Every structure is written in structure tokens, then in C-alpha cells.
mmCIF file of C-alpha atoms in Angstrom:
data_model
loop_
_atom_site.group_PDB
_atom_site.id
_atom_site.type_symbol
_atom_site.label_atom_id
_atom_site.label_comp_id
_atom_site.label_asym_id
_atom_site.label_seq_id
_atom_site.Cartn_x
_atom_site.Cartn_y
_atom_site.Cartn_z
ATOM 1 C CA MET A 1 238.357 47.614 149.511
ATOM 2 C CA THR A 2 237.147 49.857 146.684
ATOM 3 C CA SER A 3 233.692 48.223 146.720
ATOM 4 C CA ASP A 4 233.462 48.680 150.504
ATOM 5 C CA THR A 5 234.583 52.289 150.170
ATOM 6 C CA ARG A 6 232.001 52.958 147.470
ATOM 7 C CA ASP A 7 229.293 51.362 149.638
ATOM 8 C CA THR A 8 230.337 53.506 152.603
ATOM 9 C CA ILE A 9 230.263 56.638 150.456
ATOM 10 C CA ARG A 10 226.787 55.776 149.146
ATOM 11 C CA ARG A 11 225.408 54.999 152.634
ATOM 12 C CA THR A 12 226.821 58.251 154.009
ATOM 13 C CA ALA A 13 225.484 60.236 151.060
ATOM 14 C CA VAL A 14 222.001 58.741 151.463
ATOM 15 C CA GLU A 15 221.979 59.714 155.132
ATOM 16 C CA LEU A 16 223.128 63.273 154.391
ATOM 17 C CA PHE A 17 220.892 63.713 151.337
ATOM 18 C CA ALA A 18 217.885 62.498 153.361
ATOM 19 C CA ARG A 19 218.705 64.692 156.361
ATOM 20 C CA LEU A 20 219.960 67.864 154.665
ATOM 21 C CA GLY A 21 218.519 67.546 151.180
ATOM 22 C CA TYR A 22 220.402 66.788 147.984
ATOM 23 C CA GLU A 23 221.187 70.427 147.209
ATOM 24 C CA LYS A 24 222.396 71.329 150.705
ATOM 25 C CA ALA A 25 224.588 68.286 151.329
ATOM 26 C CA SER A 26 228.075 68.805 149.971
ATOM 27 C CA LEU A 27 230.671 66.351 148.740
ATOM 28 C CA ARG A 28 233.016 67.855 151.336
ATOM 29 C CA GLU A 29 230.598 66.824 154.128
ATOM 30 C CA ILE A 30 230.269 63.342 152.679
ATOM 31 C CA ALA A 31 234.046 62.962 152.371
ATOM 32 C CA ASP A 32 234.565 64.227 155.931
ATOM 33 C CA GLN A 33 232.049 61.783 157.357
ATOM 34 C CA VAL A 34 233.588 58.894 155.431
ATOM 35 C CA GLY A 35 237.046 59.942 156.610
ATOM 36 C CA MET A 36 238.614 60.753 153.264
ATOM 37 C CA THR A 37 239.582 63.790 151.268
ATOM 38 C CA LYS A 38 237.256 65.313 148.736
ATOM 39 C CA ALA A 39 239.814 64.403 146.050
ATOM 40 C CA SER A 40 239.620 60.746 147.129
ATOM 41 C CA LEU A 41 235.840 60.857 146.922
ATOM 42 C CA TYR A 42 236.151 62.185 143.362
ATOM 43 C CA TYR A 43 238.204 59.088 142.524
ATOM 44 C CA HIS A 44 235.121 56.961 143.295
ATOM 45 C CA TYR A 45 232.419 59.361 142.044
ATOM 46 C CA PRO A 46 233.346 62.177 139.654
ATOM 47 C CA SER A 47 230.430 64.390 140.751
ATOM 48 C CA LYS A 48 227.569 64.691 143.209
ATOM 49 C CA GLN A 49 225.213 63.882 140.345
ATOM 50 C CA ALA A 50 227.107 60.652 139.573
ATOM 51 C CA LEU A 51 226.914 59.718 143.254
ATOM 52 C CA LEU A 52 223.154 60.338 143.334
ATOM 53 C CA GLN A 53 222.676 58.270 140.190
ATOM 54 C CA ALA A 54 224.675 55.387 141.721
ATOM 55 C CA ILE A 55 222.463 55.583 144.808
ATOM 56 C CA VAL A 56 219.161 55.582 142.900
ATOM 57 C CA GLU A 57 220.074 52.990 140.235
ATOM 58 C CA PRO A 58 219.338 49.931 142.463
ATOM 59 C CA LEU A 59 215.879 51.312 143.297
ATOM 60 C CA ILE A 60 215.071 51.790 139.612
ATOM 61 C CA THR A 61 216.429 48.333 138.775
ATOM 62 C CA GLN A 62 214.130 46.755 141.379
ATOM 63 C CA TRP A 63 211.168 48.848 140.176
ATOM 64 C CA ARG A 64 211.817 47.675 136.589
ATOM 65 C CA SER A 65 212.022 44.081 137.799
ATOM 66 C CA VAL A 66 208.590 44.351 139.442
ATOM 67 C CA ALA A 67 207.123 45.904 136.273
ATOM 68 C CA ASP A 68 208.666 43.136 134.142
ATOM 69 C CA ARG A 69 207.247 40.455 136.436
ATOM 70 C CA ALA A 70 203.795 42.060 136.548
ATOM 71 C CA GLU A 71 203.516 42.009 132.777
ATOM 72 C CA THR A 72 204.063 38.225 132.760
ATOM 73 C CA LEU A 73 201.179 37.584 135.178
ATOM 74 C CA PRO A 74 197.465 37.335 134.569
ATOM 75 C CA HIS A 75 195.622 40.316 136.036
ATOM 76 C CA ASP A 76 193.729 38.756 138.930
ATOM 77 C CA PRO A 77 193.288 39.763 142.587
ATOM 78 C CA ALA A 78 196.013 37.432 143.918
ATOM 79 C CA ASN A 79 198.587 38.673 141.400
ATOM 80 C CA VAL A 80 197.612 42.313 141.895
ATOM 81 C CA ARG A 81 198.079 41.893 145.649
ATOM 82 C CA SER A 82 201.432 40.170 145.068
ATOM 83 C CA ILE A 83 202.695 42.967 142.798
ATOM 84 C CA LEU A 84 201.539 45.631 145.264
ATOM 85 C CA ALA A 85 203.393 43.762 148.026
ATOM 86 C CA GLU A 86 206.556 43.692 145.900
ATOM 87 C CA LEU A 87 206.293 47.417 145.170
ATOM 88 C CA LEU A 88 205.890 48.106 148.862
ATOM 89 C CA ASP A 89 208.883 45.886 149.683
ATOM 90 C CA VAL A 90 211.008 47.905 147.250
ATOM 91 C CA GLN A 91 209.867 51.171 148.807
ATOM 92 C CA LEU A 92 210.598 49.933 152.320
ATOM 93 C CA THR A 93 213.981 48.514 151.290
ATOM 94 C CA TYR A 94 215.003 51.770 149.650
ATOM 95 C CA ARG A 95 212.985 54.007 151.972
ATOM 96 C CA ALA A 96 215.748 56.532 152.658
ATOM 97 C CA ILE A 97 216.596 56.782 148.966
ATOM 98 C CA ALA A 98 213.003 57.054 147.833
ATOM 99 C CA SER A 99 212.239 59.673 150.490
ATOM 100 C CA MET A 100 214.707 61.982 148.727
ATOM 101 C CA PHE A 101 212.107 62.220 145.938
ATOM 102 C CA VAL A 102 209.582 63.433 148.498
ATOM 103 C CA HIS A 103 211.788 65.871 150.413
ATOM 104 C CA ASP A 104 213.995 67.343 147.678
ATOM 105 C CA ALA A 105 212.073 66.432 144.549
ATOM 106 C CA ALA A 106 213.038 69.212 142.141
ATOM 107 C CA ALA A 107 216.783 68.920 142.736
ATOM 108 C CA VAL A 108 216.766 65.117 142.705
ATOM 109 C CA ILE A 109 214.674 64.919 139.530
ATOM 110 C CA GLN A 110 216.948 67.386 137.729
ATOM 111 C CA ALA A 111 220.113 65.560 138.852
ATOM 112 C CA LEU A 112 218.791 62.152 137.806
ATOM 113 C CA GLY A 113 217.995 63.184 134.257
ATOM 114 C CA PRO A 114 217.360 60.058 132.137
ATOM 115 C CA LEU A 115 217.106 57.835 135.224
ATOM 116 C CA PHE A 116 214.058 59.785 136.358
ATOM 117 C CA THR A 117 212.519 59.389 132.905
ATOM 118 C CA GLU A 118 213.036 55.630 133.216
ATOM 119 C CA LEU A 119 211.392 55.630 136.653
ATOM 120 C CA LEU A 120 208.378 57.409 135.161
ATOM 121 C CA GLU A 121 208.217 54.835 132.362
ATOM 122 C CA GLN A 122 208.249 51.981 134.879
ATOM 123 C CA ASN A 123 205.457 53.691 136.835
ATOM 124 C CA LEU A 124 203.385 53.974 133.646
ATOM 125 C CA ARG A 125 203.870 50.272 132.996
ATOM 126 C CA LEU A 126 202.865 49.393 136.555
ATOM 127 C CA HIS A 127 199.842 51.684 136.519
ATOM 128 C CA GLY A 128 198.755 50.178 133.206
ATOM 129 C CA TRP A 129 198.992 46.653 134.567
ATOM 130 C CA LEU A 130 197.296 47.525 137.878
ATOM 131 C CA ALA A 131 194.400 49.185 136.025
ATOM 132 C CA GLY A 132 193.736 45.899 134.251
ATOM 133 C CA PRO A 133 192.758 45.049 130.713
ATOM 134 C CA ASP A 134 190.494 47.614 129.014
ATOM 135 C CA PRO A 135 190.538 49.975 131.998
ATOM 136 C CA THR A 136 187.863 52.561 132.570
ATOM 137 C CA PRO A 137 188.895 56.054 133.639
ATOM 138 C CA ALA A 138 187.979 55.053 137.211
ATOM 139 C CA ASP A 139 190.239 51.964 136.959
ATOM 140 C CA ARG A 140 193.113 54.189 135.875
ATOM 141 C CA VAL A 141 192.538 56.585 138.763
ATOM 142 C CA ARG A 142 192.389 53.694 141.251
ATOM 143 C CA ALA A 143 195.657 52.240 139.903
ATOM 144 C CA VAL A 144 197.467 55.519 140.535
ATOM 145 C CA ALA A 145 195.734 55.982 143.905
ATOM 146 C CA ALA A 146 196.811 52.486 144.992
ATOM 147 C CA THR A 147 200.488 53.207 144.314
ATOM 148 C CA GLU A 148 200.132 56.585 146.013
ATOM 149 C CA ALA A 149 198.754 54.796 149.088
ATOM 150 C CA LEU A 150 201.915 52.673 149.136
ATOM 151 C CA SER A 151 204.080 55.770 148.980
ATOM 152 C CA ALA A 152 202.909 56.738 152.477
ATOM 153 C CA ALA A 153 205.788 54.454 153.526
ATOM 154 C CA LEU A 154 208.126 57.177 152.293
ATOM 155 C CA GLY A 155 206.578 60.074 154.112
ATOM 156 C CA TRP A 156 207.870 61.419 157.340
ATOM 157 C CA SER A 157 205.454 62.121 160.123
ATOM 158 C CA PRO A 158 206.019 62.139 163.866
ATOM 159 C CA PHE A 159 202.687 60.328 163.998
ATOM 160 C CA LEU A 160 204.311 57.276 162.328
ATOM 161 C CA GLU A 161 207.377 57.278 164.572
ATOM 162 C CA GLY A 162 207.888 53.819 166.029
ATOM 163 C CA VAL A 163 205.650 52.040 163.503
ATOM 164 C CA SER A 164 207.509 48.927 162.375
ATOM 165 C CA ASP A 165 208.070 48.109 158.722
ATOM 166 C CA GLU A 166 205.929 44.995 159.241
ATOM 167 C CA ASP A 167 202.995 47.019 160.594
ATOM 168 C CA MET A 168 203.442 49.618 157.867
ATOM 169 C CA HIS A 169 203.546 46.894 155.212
ATOM 170 C CA GLY A 170 200.309 45.316 156.416
ATOM 171 C CA ALA A 171 198.423 48.594 156.752
ATOM 172 C CA LEU A 172 199.568 50.062 153.434
ATOM 173 C CA LEU A 173 199.005 46.868 151.493
ATOM 174 C CA GLY A 174 195.510 46.733 152.979
ATOM 175 C CA ALA A 175 194.894 50.356 151.964
ATOM 176 C CA ALA A 176 196.164 49.845 148.405
ATOM 177 C CA THR A 177 194.112 46.694 147.859
ATOM 178 C CA ALA A 178 191.034 48.462 149.252
ATOM 179 C CA VAL A 179 191.543 51.324 146.788
ATOM 180 C CA LEU A 180 191.504 48.764 143.982
ATOM 181 C CA GLY A 181 188.441 47.020 145.438
ATOM 182 C CA ILE A 182 190.338 43.833 146.236
ATOM 183 C CA GLN A 183 189.359 42.048 149.406
ATOM 184 C CA ASP A 184 192.260 42.207 151.869
ATOM 185 C CA GLN A 185 193.375 38.673 152.504
ATOM 186 C CA ALA A 186 196.703 37.080 153.222
ATOM 187 C CA PRO A 187 198.299 35.519 150.157
ATOM 188 C CA THR A 188 198.177 31.749 150.018
ATOM 189 C CA VAL A 189 201.469 29.967 150.503
#
């Protein structure tokens, strides 16, 4: 029951943080939507910051996992495409969580503290691998630009309303591989 309650609290908090912003959403609102008292919520999460950290931790764990895997692979077009696809999968899986970084960045970054530093470190590792061995300045710029292209999955635009995750995945993966100069082709199975 406690695990289910914690999951419900996290899901509700993500929805409110994404809709209202981290700073504007209150623990009282989260507790009310879950159907518990604020004191009961404090039993599960001692602060709003602890709740945010519990929400973001799985995203960072997945990001680290992709960085770890990338560093075990040779840097070739098929592996680069595979790693970009994994990064995009993580962003789509944790889309609501990751969008908090876009919509309420300053408050979220401050509340995350060391977790945000770890996320930056994982990004540096991924950018380094995507740039390839002995990267030129242009290679480094393209590596960052490729991951930025993927982050369009996190943005909100009425223009993208109704676009499926599958269509978004295909288009963004194509854009990121194009930025890196990799021919867009389906991975071999």
C-alpha cells in the first residue's frame, strides 16, 4: 500500500508541477488531489524538494544508464543512432518530468541540487561520446545540437498537438542524425 501511495503522490505531483509549475504547486494541493492530509503526505515525503527529487531520480538513472552503455560501444553511425534513439526513448518516457526543466527551470534546478549536477555530468559524457574520438569544434557543436533536437519532444506547442510519440520519435531521430551527418536509416534487426 505504501508503494502504491508513493506512486500516486508522485504521479499527482508530476501532473501539478507540469501544469502549475514547481514553485506554484503546493503540497496541500497534491495531498488534496491524492485524498490525504498534508501531514500524511509528509509521512511519505518530508518536503516538496524531496518529492521532486524522488520524481526526477528515475530519469537521471536512465540517462546515466544510456551514458554508461554508450561508452562501451564503438563510435560508429549505427551505434550513434542507437544511443540517440535510447535518449529519445528516455525523454518520451519521462516527458512530463523532463518538461518541468523547460517550463520551470530555475526553481527545478535549485530544488534538485546535486541531482542536477549529476544530470549535467551525464550530458557531458553523452556529448563527448556523440562528438566522437578527437572531435573538432564543429563535432562538439553538432553533438550538442543533436541532443537539443531530441529535446523538442519536451516542448509544448499547439502545433504538435495530436502528434503521436511514434511520429515524434521518427522525426526527431531523423533530425538528430541529420545534424550529426548520419544518413537516416532504420536500424538493422
